[in-house]
Tab-separated table of C-alpha atoms in Angstrom:
chain	number	residue	atom	x	y	z
W	24	MET	CA	-220.131	-81.728	24.578
W	25	LEU	CA	-216.958	-81.310	22.637
W	26	LYS	CA	-216.869	-80.494	18.975
W	27	TYR	CA	-213.475	-80.159	17.360
W	28	ILE	CA	-212.710	-77.680	14.686
W	29	PHE	CA	-210.302	-77.878	11.812
W	30	ARG	CA	-210.929	-81.156	10.139
W	31	GLU	CA	-208.092	-80.243	7.785
W	32	VAL	CA	-205.332	-80.706	10.314
W	33	SER	CA	-205.011	-84.403	9.737
W	34	ARG	CA	-204.285	-85.803	13.084
W	35	GLY	CA	-203.924	-83.150	15.297
W	36	PHE	CA	-207.142	-85.027	15.824
W	37	SER	CA	-208.351	-88.563	15.494
W	38	PRO	CA	-210.956	-90.146	13.227
W	39	GLY	CA	-214.479	-90.423	14.462
W	40	LEU	CA	-214.170	-87.504	16.868
W	41	ARG	CA	-216.719	-84.833	17.477
W	42	ARG	CA	-215.573	-81.556	15.975
W	43	PHE	CA	-216.726	-77.973	15.814
W	44	SER	CA	-216.917	-78.263	12.058
W	45	ASP	CA	-219.498	-75.759	10.855
W	46	VAL	CA	-217.155	-72.772	10.925
W	47	LYS	CA	-214.950	-71.984	7.952
W	48	VAL	CA	-211.448	-71.535	9.336
W	49	THR	CA	-208.699	-70.077	7.231
W	50	GLU	CA	-205.618	-67.948	7.618
W	51	ASN	CA	-203.887	-64.959	6.240
W	52	VAL	CA	-200.451	-63.671	6.377
W	53	ALA	CA	-199.916	-60.978	8.779
W	54	GLU	CA	-196.330	-62.146	8.488
W	55	SER	CA	-194.680	-58.779	8.558
W	56	PRO	CA	-190.913	-58.239	8.637
W	57	ALA	CA	-191.292	-57.613	12.367
W	58	PHE	CA	-192.091	-61.312	12.818
W	59	PRO	CA	-189.926	-63.122	10.262
W	60	HIS	CA	-190.093	-66.426	12.154
W	61	LEU	CA	-193.701	-66.778	11.000
W	62	ILE	CA	-192.532	-67.361	7.441
W	63	GLU	CA	-189.047	-68.740	8.040
W	64	GLN	CA	-190.300	-71.775	9.950
W	65	ALA	CA	-192.997	-74.394	9.501
W	66	SER	CA	-194.059	-77.782	10.748
W	67	LEU	CA	-194.453	-80.650	8.295
W	68	TYR	CA	-197.278	-83.184	8.119
W	69	LEU	CA	-196.980	-86.288	5.913
W	70	HIS	CA	-200.014	-88.411	5.158
W	71	TRP	CA	-199.705	-92.167	4.639
W	72	PRO	CA	-203.103	-93.078	3.156
W	73	TYR	CA	-203.113	-96.854	3.480
W	74	CYS	CA	-204.699	-99.158	6.067
W	75	LEU	CA	-205.150	-102.902	6.123
W	76	ARG	CA	-208.811	-102.484	7.060
W	77	ARG	CA	-211.303	-99.728	7.778
W	78	CYS	CA	-212.522	-99.235	11.342
W	79	THR	CA	-216.295	-99.083	11.759
W	80	TYR	CA	-216.235	-95.449	12.953
W	81	CYS	CA	-213.629	-93.999	10.601
W	82	ASN	CA	-214.319	-91.614	7.733
W	83	PHE	CA	-210.740	-90.397	7.318
W	84	ASN	CA	-208.937	-90.357	4.000
W	85	LYS	CA	-207.645	-93.920	3.948
W	86	TYR	CA	-207.527	-96.730	1.415
W	87	ILE	CA	-206.991	-100.475	1.385
W	88	PRO	CA	-204.022	-100.980	-0.977
W	89	LYS	CA	-204.656	-103.183	-4.009
W	90	GLU	CA	-200.961	-103.871	-4.473
W	91	ASP	CA	-197.627	-103.122	-2.902
W	92	ASN	CA	-196.664	-99.715	-4.256
W	93	GLU	CA	-194.603	-98.491	-1.318
W	94	ASP	CA	-191.606	-97.695	-3.495
W	95	ILE	CA	-193.698	-95.382	-5.695
W	96	MET	CA	-195.439	-93.826	-2.686
W	97	ALA	CA	-192.110	-93.206	-0.964
W	98	LYS	CA	-190.630	-91.512	-4.029
W	99	CYS	CA	-193.715	-89.329	-4.473
W	100	LEU	CA	-193.745	-88.297	-0.822
W	101	GLN	CA	-190.096	-87.344	-1.159
W	102	ARG	CA	-190.686	-85.399	-4.341
W	103	GLU	CA	-193.708	-83.500	-3.050
W	104	THR	CA	-191.860	-82.716	0.174
W	105	GLU	CA	-188.991	-81.282	-1.855
W	106	THR	CA	-191.322	-79.264	-4.108
W	107	LEU	CA	-193.382	-77.708	-1.332
W	108	LEU	CA	-190.355	-76.914	0.824
W	109	GLN	CA	-188.815	-75.096	-2.120
W	110	LEU	CA	-192.100	-73.294	-2.761
W	111	SER	CA	-192.408	-72.179	0.861
W	112	GLN	CA	-188.748	-71.178	1.124
W	113	VAL	CA	-188.786	-71.904	4.845
W	114	SER	CA	-185.341	-72.290	6.338
W	115	CYS	CA	-186.323	-74.556	9.222
W	116	ILE	CA	-188.780	-77.386	9.867
W	117	THR	CA	-189.601	-77.400	13.568
W	118	SER	CA	-191.474	-80.727	13.733
W	119	VAL	CA	-192.525	-83.630	11.500
W	120	PHE	CA	-195.647	-85.749	11.924
W	121	PHE	CA	-196.354	-88.968	10.023
W	122	GLY	CA	-200.119	-89.551	10.153
W	123	GLY	CA	-202.656	-91.562	8.265
W	124	GLY	CA	-204.051	-93.965	7.473
W	125	THR	CA	-201.588	-96.249	9.194
W	126	PRO	CA	-198.058	-94.893	8.710
W	127	SER	CA	-196.631	-97.738	10.782
W	128	LEU	CA	-197.385	-99.928	7.743
W	129	ALA	CA	-194.625	-98.074	5.893
W	130	HIS	CA	-191.127	-99.508	5.862
W	131	PRO	CA	-188.754	-97.686	8.250
W	132	SER	CA	-186.468	-96.974	5.281
W	133	THR	CA	-189.303	-94.908	3.760
W	134	ILE	CA	-189.434	-92.753	6.873
W	135	ALA	CA	-185.653	-92.391	6.822
W	136	LYS	CA	-185.651	-91.327	3.156
W	137	ILE	CA	-188.300	-88.672	3.735
W	138	LEU	CA	-186.455	-87.240	6.729
W	139	GLU	CA	-183.268	-87.203	4.670
W	140	THR	CA	-185.112	-85.280	1.951
W	141	VAL	CA	-186.209	-82.714	4.534
W	142	SER	CA	-182.678	-82.370	5.899
W	143	ASN	CA	-181.273	-81.886	2.405
W	144	GLN	CA	-183.652	-78.974	1.798
W	145	VAL	CA	-183.882	-77.139	5.117
W	146	TYR	CA	-182.563	-77.187	8.649
W	147	LEU	CA	-184.029	-80.055	10.679
W	148	SER	CA	-182.541	-80.062	14.155
W	149	ASP	CA	-181.563	-83.305	15.844
W	150	GLU	CA	-183.882	-82.091	18.613
W	151	ALA	CA	-186.866	-81.573	16.312
W	152	GLU	CA	-189.924	-83.583	17.273
W	153	VAL	CA	-190.576	-86.399	14.772
W	154	THR	CA	-193.808	-88.258	15.488
W	155	LEU	CA	-195.172	-91.444	13.953
W	156	GLU	CA	-198.662	-92.823	14.496
W	157	VAL	CA	-198.555	-96.514	15.332
W	158	ASN	CA	-201.243	-99.152	15.101
W	159	PRO	CA	-200.440	-101.417	18.077
W	160	THR	CA	-200.355	-104.725	16.248
W	161	PRO	CA	-197.464	-107.212	16.404
W	162	VAL	CA	-196.313	-105.921	12.993
W	163	GLY	CA	-196.369	-102.319	14.202
W	164	MET	CA	-194.497	-103.207	17.380
W	165	SER	CA	-191.841	-105.169	15.482
W	166	LYS	CA	-190.876	-102.035	13.523
W	167	LEU	CA	-190.602	-99.589	16.436
W	168	LYS	CA	-186.856	-100.024	16.913
W	169	ASP	CA	-186.190	-99.448	13.212
W	170	PHE	CA	-188.525	-96.438	13.116
W	171	HIS	CA	-186.618	-94.981	16.053
W	172	PHE	CA	-183.314	-95.643	14.277
W	173	ALA	CA	-184.737	-93.923	11.179
W	174	GLY	CA	-185.247	-90.714	13.168
W	175	VAL	CA	-188.609	-91.020	14.911
W	176	ASN	CA	-188.422	-89.776	18.507
W	177	ARG	CA	-192.117	-89.709	19.429
W	178	PHE	CA	-194.753	-92.407	18.986
W	179	SER	CA	-198.502	-91.857	19.016
W	180	ILE	CA	-200.084	-95.212	19.879
W	181	GLY	CA	-203.682	-95.751	18.753
W	182	VAL	CA	-204.775	-97.822	21.740
W	183	GLN	CA	-208.406	-96.514	21.591
W	184	SER	CA	-209.684	-99.081	24.120
W	185	LEU	CA	-208.384	-101.639	26.574
W	186	GLN	CA	-211.508	-103.769	26.244
W	187	ASP	CA	-211.201	-106.481	23.600
W	188	GLU	CA	-214.929	-106.660	22.885
W	189	HIS	CA	-214.982	-102.929	22.169
W	190	LEU	CA	-211.905	-103.134	19.949
W	191	LYS	CA	-213.604	-105.862	17.947
W	192	SER	CA	-216.852	-103.900	17.557
W	193	LEU	CA	-214.872	-100.838	16.417
W	194	GLY	CA	-213.127	-102.898	13.743
W	195	ARG	CA	-209.685	-102.511	15.261
W	196	ASP	CA	-207.143	-105.179	14.337
W	197	HIS	CA	-205.296	-105.340	17.647
W	198	SER	CA	-206.039	-106.697	21.103
W	199	SER	CA	-205.645	-104.950	24.443
W	200	LEU	CA	-202.634	-107.167	25.228
W	201	GLU	CA	-200.966	-106.202	21.943
W	202	ALA	CA	-201.619	-102.546	22.701
W	203	LEU	CA	-199.992	-102.859	26.114
W	204	GLN	CA	-196.993	-104.685	24.665
W	205	THR	CA	-196.553	-102.045	21.952
W	206	LEU	CA	-196.804	-99.295	24.531
W	207	GLU	CA	-194.163	-100.954	26.705
W	208	GLU	CA	-191.745	-101.275	23.771
W	209	ALA	CA	-192.359	-97.691	22.642
W	210	ARG	CA	-191.698	-96.407	26.155
W	211	ARG	CA	-188.457	-98.384	26.287
W	212	LEU	CA	-187.272	-96.739	23.065
W	213	CYS	CA	-188.606	-93.203	23.661
W	214	PRO	CA	-189.208	-92.674	27.384
W	215	GLY	CA	-191.327	-89.555	27.823
W	216	GLY	CA	-192.020	-89.486	24.088
W	217	VAL	CA	-195.029	-91.778	23.804
W	218	SER	CA	-198.605	-90.577	23.468
W	219	VAL	CA	-201.632	-92.800	24.039
W	220	ASP	CA	-204.858	-92.228	22.108
W	221	ILE	CA	-207.902	-93.461	23.986
W	222	MET	CA	-211.538	-93.037	23.040
W	223	PHE	CA	-214.691	-92.587	25.112
W	224	GLY	CA	-218.376	-92.497	24.206
W	225	ARG	CA	-218.009	-95.900	22.550
W	226	PRO	CA	-220.969	-98.198	21.802
W	227	GLU	CA	-222.368	-99.910	24.899
W	228	GLN	CA	-219.808	-98.138	27.118
W	229	THR	CA	-220.786	-97.273	30.688
W	230	ILE	CA	-219.399	-94.685	33.059
W	231	GLU	CA	-218.253	-97.405	35.444
W	232	SER	CA	-216.421	-99.395	32.762
W	233	TRP	CA	-214.798	-96.182	31.504
W	234	SER	CA	-213.577	-95.332	34.988
W	235	ASN	CA	-212.045	-98.799	35.381
W	236	GLU	CA	-210.436	-98.566	31.944
W	237	LEU	CA	-208.920	-95.190	32.780
W	238	SER	CA	-207.389	-96.613	35.945
W	239	GLU	CA	-205.795	-99.425	33.964
W	240	MET	CA	-204.530	-97.051	31.284
W	241	LEU	CA	-203.015	-94.676	33.837
W	242	ARG	CA	-200.974	-97.532	35.311
W	243	VAL	CA	-199.194	-98.176	32.026
W	244	CYS	CA	-199.247	-94.989	29.937
W	245	ASP	CA	-196.308	-92.669	29.388
W	246	ASP	CA	-196.355	-88.880	29.845
W	247	HIS	CA	-198.956	-87.933	27.230
W	248	VAL	CA	-202.603	-88.879	26.734
W	249	SER	CA	-204.952	-87.809	23.933
W	250	LEU	CA	-208.549	-88.243	24.990
W	251	TYR	CA	-211.150	-88.387	22.230
W	252	GLN	CA	-214.899	-88.625	22.118
W	253	LEU	CA	-216.262	-90.950	19.472
W	254	THR	CA	-218.986	-89.507	17.316
W	255	LEU	CA	-221.022	-90.918	14.477
W	256	GLU	CA	-219.875	-89.997	10.980
W	257	ARG	CA	-222.175	-90.456	8.009
W	258	GLY	CA	-221.108	-93.174	5.631
W	259	THR	CA	-219.399	-95.281	8.276
W	260	GLN	CA	-220.421	-98.795	9.250
W	261	LEU	CA	-221.016	-97.666	12.827
W	262	PHE	CA	-223.422	-94.954	11.662
W	263	LYS	CA	-225.479	-97.574	9.830
W	264	GLN	CA	-225.399	-99.955	12.805
W	265	VAL	CA	-226.701	-97.290	15.185
W	266	HIS	CA	-229.470	-96.145	12.848
W	267	CYS	CA	-230.568	-99.735	12.282
W	268	GLY	CA	-230.791	-100.280	16.032
W	269	GLN	CA	-228.001	-102.862	16.101
W	270	VAL	CA	-225.768	-100.728	18.334
W	271	THR	CA	-226.527	-98.299	21.165
W	272	MET	CA	-224.400	-95.229	21.855
W	273	PRO	CA	-224.075	-93.542	25.280
W	274	THR	CA	-226.224	-90.458	25.824
W	275	GLU	CA	-224.731	-86.963	25.705
W	276	GLU	CA	-225.142	-86.751	29.475
W	277	MET	CA	-223.133	-89.937	29.876
W	278	THR	CA	-220.344	-88.802	27.555
W	279	ALA	CA	-220.187	-85.463	29.369
W	280	GLU	CA	-219.732	-87.348	32.640
W	281	MET	CA	-217.068	-89.573	31.041
W	282	TYR	CA	-215.139	-86.490	29.960
W	283	ARG	CA	-215.414	-84.960	33.433
W	284	CYS	CA	-214.322	-88.236	35.025
W	285	ALA	CA	-211.294	-88.510	32.735
W	286	ARG	CA	-210.163	-84.936	33.318
W	287	ASN	CA	-210.307	-85.408	37.075
W	288	SER	CA	-208.520	-88.771	36.967
W	289	LEU	CA	-205.739	-87.494	34.737
W	290	GLN	CA	-205.241	-84.436	36.923
W	291	GLN	CA	-205.043	-86.613	40.037
W	292	HIS	CA	-202.288	-88.633	38.351
W	293	GLY	CA	-200.160	-85.579	37.643
W	294	PHE	CA	-201.295	-84.838	34.087
W	295	GLN	CA	-201.953	-81.225	33.164
W	296	GLN	CA	-204.590	-80.519	30.555
W	297	TYR	CA	-203.059	-78.163	28.006
W	298	GLU	CA	-205.695	-78.477	25.281
W	299	VAL	CA	-209.277	-79.674	24.966
W	300	SER	CA	-208.311	-83.295	24.396
W	301	ASN	CA	-204.631	-83.427	25.358
W	302	PHE	CA	-202.923	-84.014	28.695
W	303	ALA	CA	-199.235	-84.158	29.561
W	304	LYS	CA	-196.796	-84.343	32.428
W	305	ASN	CA	-193.033	-83.817	32.619
W	306	ASN	CA	-193.192	-81.232	29.808
W	307	SER	CA	-194.227	-83.835	27.199
W	308	GLN	CA	-196.726	-81.742	25.234
W	309	SER	CA	-196.939	-82.375	21.500
W	310	ARG	CA	-194.906	-79.561	19.994
W	311	HIS	CA	-196.225	-80.374	16.537
W	312	ASN	CA	-199.870	-79.973	17.515
W	313	LEU	CA	-199.069	-76.857	19.527
W	314	SER	CA	-197.783	-75.279	16.317
W	315	TYR	CA	-201.275	-75.727	14.828
W	316	TRP	CA	-203.005	-74.266	17.860
W	317	LYS	CA	-200.662	-71.267	17.896
W	318	GLY	CA	-201.405	-70.402	14.262
W	319	LYS	CA	-197.977	-71.197	12.839
W	320	GLN	CA	-197.252	-72.298	9.270
W	321	TYR	CA	-197.479	-75.946	8.344
W	322	ILE	CA	-196.881	-77.842	5.127
W	323	GLY	CA	-199.051	-80.821	4.234
W	324	VAL	CA	-197.614	-83.593	2.053
W	325	GLY	CA	-199.426	-86.666	0.759
W	326	PRO	CA	-202.916	-87.550	-0.511
W	327	GLY	CA	-205.544	-85.301	1.039
W	328	ALA	CA	-203.085	-83.407	3.246
W	329	HIS	CA	-203.709	-79.754	4.053
W	330	GLY	CA	-201.234	-76.943	4.508
W	331	ARG	CA	-201.067	-73.277	5.434
W	332	PHE	CA	-197.988	-71.404	4.268
W	333	VAL	CA	-196.767	-68.490	2.176
W	334	PRO	CA	-195.605	-69.590	-1.308
W	335	LEU	CA	-192.626	-67.253	-1.347
W	336	GLY	CA	-190.991	-69.308	-4.077
W	337	GLU	CA	-193.459	-68.011	-6.639
W	338	GLY	CA	-193.672	-64.494	-5.257
W	339	GLY	CA	-196.564	-65.058	-2.886
W	340	ALA	CA	-197.097	-62.521	-0.119
W	341	ALA	CA	-200.024	-64.080	1.755
W	342	ARG	CA	-200.648	-67.412	3.351
W	343	GLU	CA	-202.599	-69.895	1.323
W	344	ALA	CA	-204.823	-72.748	2.355
W	345	ARG	CA	-203.652	-75.649	0.221
W	346	THR	CA	-205.306	-79.037	-0.236
W	347	GLN	CA	-203.628	-81.987	-1.881
W	348	THR	CA	-205.441	-84.365	-4.236
W	349	LEU	CA	-207.397	-86.900	-2.211
W	350	GLU	CA	-207.188	-90.234	-4.052
W	351	PRO	CA	-203.699	-91.809	-3.837
W	352	ASP	CA	-203.424	-93.101	-7.435
W	353	VAL	CA	-204.432	-89.731	-8.881
W	354	TRP	CA	-202.167	-87.918	-6.432
W	355	ILE	CA	-199.240	-90.138	-7.478
W	356	ARG	CA	-199.772	-89.284	-11.160
W	357	GLU	CA	-199.919	-85.568	-10.409
W	358	VAL	CA	-196.748	-85.658	-8.310
W	359	GLN	CA	-194.941	-87.587	-11.029
W	360	GLN	CA	-196.069	-85.066	-13.654
W	361	ARG	CA	-195.529	-81.760	-11.841
W	362	GLY	CA	-193.814	-82.425	-8.550
W	363	HIS	CA	-196.832	-81.937	-6.310
W	364	GLY	CA	-200.498	-82.871	-6.028
W	365	THR	CA	-201.968	-79.583	-4.849
W	366	ARG	CA	-205.579	-79.565	-5.969
W	367	ARG	CA	-206.913	-76.411	-4.297
W	368	ARG	CA	-205.336	-73.099	-3.290
W	369	ILE	CA	-207.056	-70.244	-1.474
W	370	GLN	CA	-205.394	-66.969	-0.549
W	371	LEU	CA	-206.686	-65.924	2.832
W	372	GLY	CA	-207.700	-62.621	4.345
W	373	HIS	CA	-207.116	-60.996	7.697
W	374	LEU	CA	-210.491	-61.943	9.170
W	375	GLU	CA	-209.919	-65.601	8.324
W	376	LEU	CA	-206.519	-65.451	9.998
W	377	LEU	CA	-207.997	-64.053	13.184
W	378	GLU	CA	-210.795	-66.633	13.139
W	379	GLU	CA	-208.225	-69.382	13.191
W	380	VAL	CA	-206.067	-67.747	15.832
W	381	LEU	CA	-209.186	-67.420	17.973
W	382	VAL	CA	-210.619	-70.894	17.432
W	383	MET	CA	-207.353	-72.767	17.642
W	384	GLY	CA	-206.024	-70.686	20.520
W	385	MET	CA	-209.156	-71.175	22.606
W	386	ARG	CA	-208.618	-74.947	22.432
W	387	MET	CA	-205.645	-74.481	24.749
W	388	THR	CA	-206.152	-74.154	28.491
W	389	LYS	CA	-203.876	-71.103	28.436
W	390	GLY	CA	-206.040	-69.571	25.723
W	391	ILE	CA	-204.711	-66.544	23.856
W	392	ASN	CA	-202.469	-64.062	25.582
W	393	HIS	CA	-202.453	-60.416	24.577
W	394	LYS	CA	-198.969	-60.519	23.063
W	395	HIS	CA	-199.885	-63.483	20.861
W	396	TRP	CA	-203.045	-61.763	19.632
W	397	GLU	CA	-201.114	-58.559	18.926
W	398	LEU	CA	-198.711	-60.577	16.790
W	399	PHE	CA	-201.550	-61.154	14.326
W	400	ASN	CA	-203.677	-58.071	14.998
W	401	PRO	CA	-201.908	-55.038	16.485
W	402	GLU	CA	-204.837	-52.715	15.657
W	403	LEU	CA	-207.490	-54.073	18.050
W	404	GLY	CA	-206.790	-55.986	21.224
W	405	LEU	CA	-208.817	-58.695	22.910
W	406	HIS	CA	-210.398	-56.236	25.344
W	407	GLU	CA	-211.492	-53.914	22.523
W	408	ILE	CA	-213.081	-56.721	20.481
W	409	PHE	CA	-214.677	-58.823	23.202
W	410	GLY	CA	-214.731	-56.782	26.416
W	411	ALA	CA	-217.726	-54.577	25.577
W	412	SER	CA	-219.967	-57.342	24.237
W	413	PRO	CA	-223.004	-58.007	26.478
W	414	VAL	CA	-223.148	-61.675	25.480
W	415	VAL	CA	-219.430	-62.125	26.193
W	416	GLN	CA	-219.977	-60.359	29.511
W	417	GLU	CA	-222.538	-63.022	30.375
W	418	LEU	CA	-219.941	-65.722	29.741
W	419	LEU	CA	-217.450	-63.840	31.894
W	420	GLN	CA	-219.928	-63.404	34.740
W	421	SER	CA	-220.957	-67.062	34.572
W	422	GLY	CA	-217.322	-68.064	34.998
W	423	GLN	CA	-217.134	-69.967	31.713
W	424	LEU	CA	-214.823	-67.410	30.110
W	425	ILE	CA	-211.940	-65.351	31.492
W	426	LEU	CA	-210.654	-62.079	30.019
W	427	ASP	CA	-207.948	-60.466	32.135
W	428	ASP	CA	-204.408	-59.140	32.018
W	429	ARG	CA	-203.168	-62.555	30.809
W	430	GLY	CA	-205.553	-62.750	27.858
W	431	LEU	CA	-208.676	-64.654	26.822
W	432	ARG	CA	-209.316	-68.260	27.847
W	433	CYS	CA	-211.951	-70.705	28.988
W	434	SER	CA	-212.251	-71.677	32.609
W	435	TRP	CA	-211.985	-75.336	33.631
W	436	ASP	CA	-215.753	-75.708	33.282
W	437	GLY	CA	-215.945	-73.528	30.197
W	438	LEU	CA	-213.494	-75.652	28.237
W	439	ALA	CA	-216.008	-78.510	28.272
W	440	LEU	CA	-218.501	-76.115	26.651
W	441	LEU	CA	-216.144	-74.801	24.002
W	442	ASP	CA	-218.450	-75.705	21.121
W	443	SER	CA	-221.128	-73.349	22.465
W	444	ILE	CA	-218.689	-70.549	23.372
W	445	LEU	CA	-216.825	-70.351	20.052
W	446	PRO	CA	-219.778	-69.251	17.877
W	447	ILE	CA	-220.378	-66.332	20.241
W	448	LEU	CA	-216.752	-65.217	20.044
W	449	LEU	CA	-216.625	-65.649	16.279
W	450	LEU	CA	-219.746	-63.547	15.872
W	451	GLU	CA	-218.178	-60.726	17.875
W	452	LEU	CA	-215.019	-60.964	15.792
W	453	ASP	CA	-217.029	-60.867	12.584
W	454	LYS	CA	-218.608	-57.567	13.644
W	455	GLN	CA	-215.227	-55.867	13.259
W	456	SER	CA	-214.262	-54.302	9.957
W	457	PHE	CA	-211.449	-56.672	9.056
W	458	PRO	CA	-210.635	-57.366	5.390
W	459	LYS	CA	-211.993	-60.703	4.207
W	460	ALA	CA	-210.484	-63.068	1.697
W	461	ALA	CA	-211.238	-62.371	-1.928
W	462	SER	CA	-214.025	-64.605	-3.191
């Protein structure tokens, strides 16, 4: 079934999801003067690391706060945002995403201050997409109006399940009724700007119960649905429960059928699948996540956040993969001392760039068109790299893959097999004589 790549993009994808995670994905700067928008613009991700409790399936970078240090966290997020924006020298932030953790635990004034910091540094359009992840508890719902007033115009609601017994077993701290109430309030504030996260492949879940749950969700959801498969992550409580025989997970055949069922149901209700796990109608795609999948620059702020951008402010000429310090208290000290908590920097080569363009682009139902590929690699086109490969030809003849005048993409059936298709494409790409990153 589905494996999702790019663990580093905090919340393009949800915790506990299956990912295509064995491939090293990096980028490079083919940002030539011919394409200045690649370095003039970026999206911005801000990580709020705190949760009130840890879900049984979650291995994300999150912490239970020992004390109320929101004022310090807010100031450090502002300062690191300012530092990294200056370092990147971008002139425009195209979208902002507050992920976590549970960013809806933050005070709305914190969100407002951070957005003000962004606006003071670069151009942030009134039309820019500003997303906040929301835990659908009464506390989260009570803040929605103030978050919206602070500048948030898109909510991502972590519903996960509409079955109370499943929410309890997953360690969630909301009920199905609270989720529905939060969703209703979010839709009132941001009609067309509310995304629902829902999870399948949960413990003890059946295909029939999943089908019924989908029907209920489709009656109340807005114009965007993110559909995620739960997978076991080492070190989580759920992993231990399964291996001790306390909990039973659905088989791979069952989860494959659940995915097929969901895709068909969503399509019948007017949703178009535009990415492996994302569905939208009325043009409500997540512009922030699309920037990841199209290989654009992004700046990561906060403990454990990741970024990909050119550090023009210090004379950089190539994109770097940047990782911020993981543990919040240490990150806070580093930001206070030097303005940022960047722990790791890697300058990336042309092959790594193309690997990401390939892997991220193939997540989308539209795949990679020839013009987009040429933007990053004018020397060799998609036909030259993949068209002559016998193993790729097999995928084309089987109908799983399509390579035509539009570009390279998976078919409807092939998209469900993306984790088995990507290694084949990456191997063909690796056979080319592209410069690699310096070790």
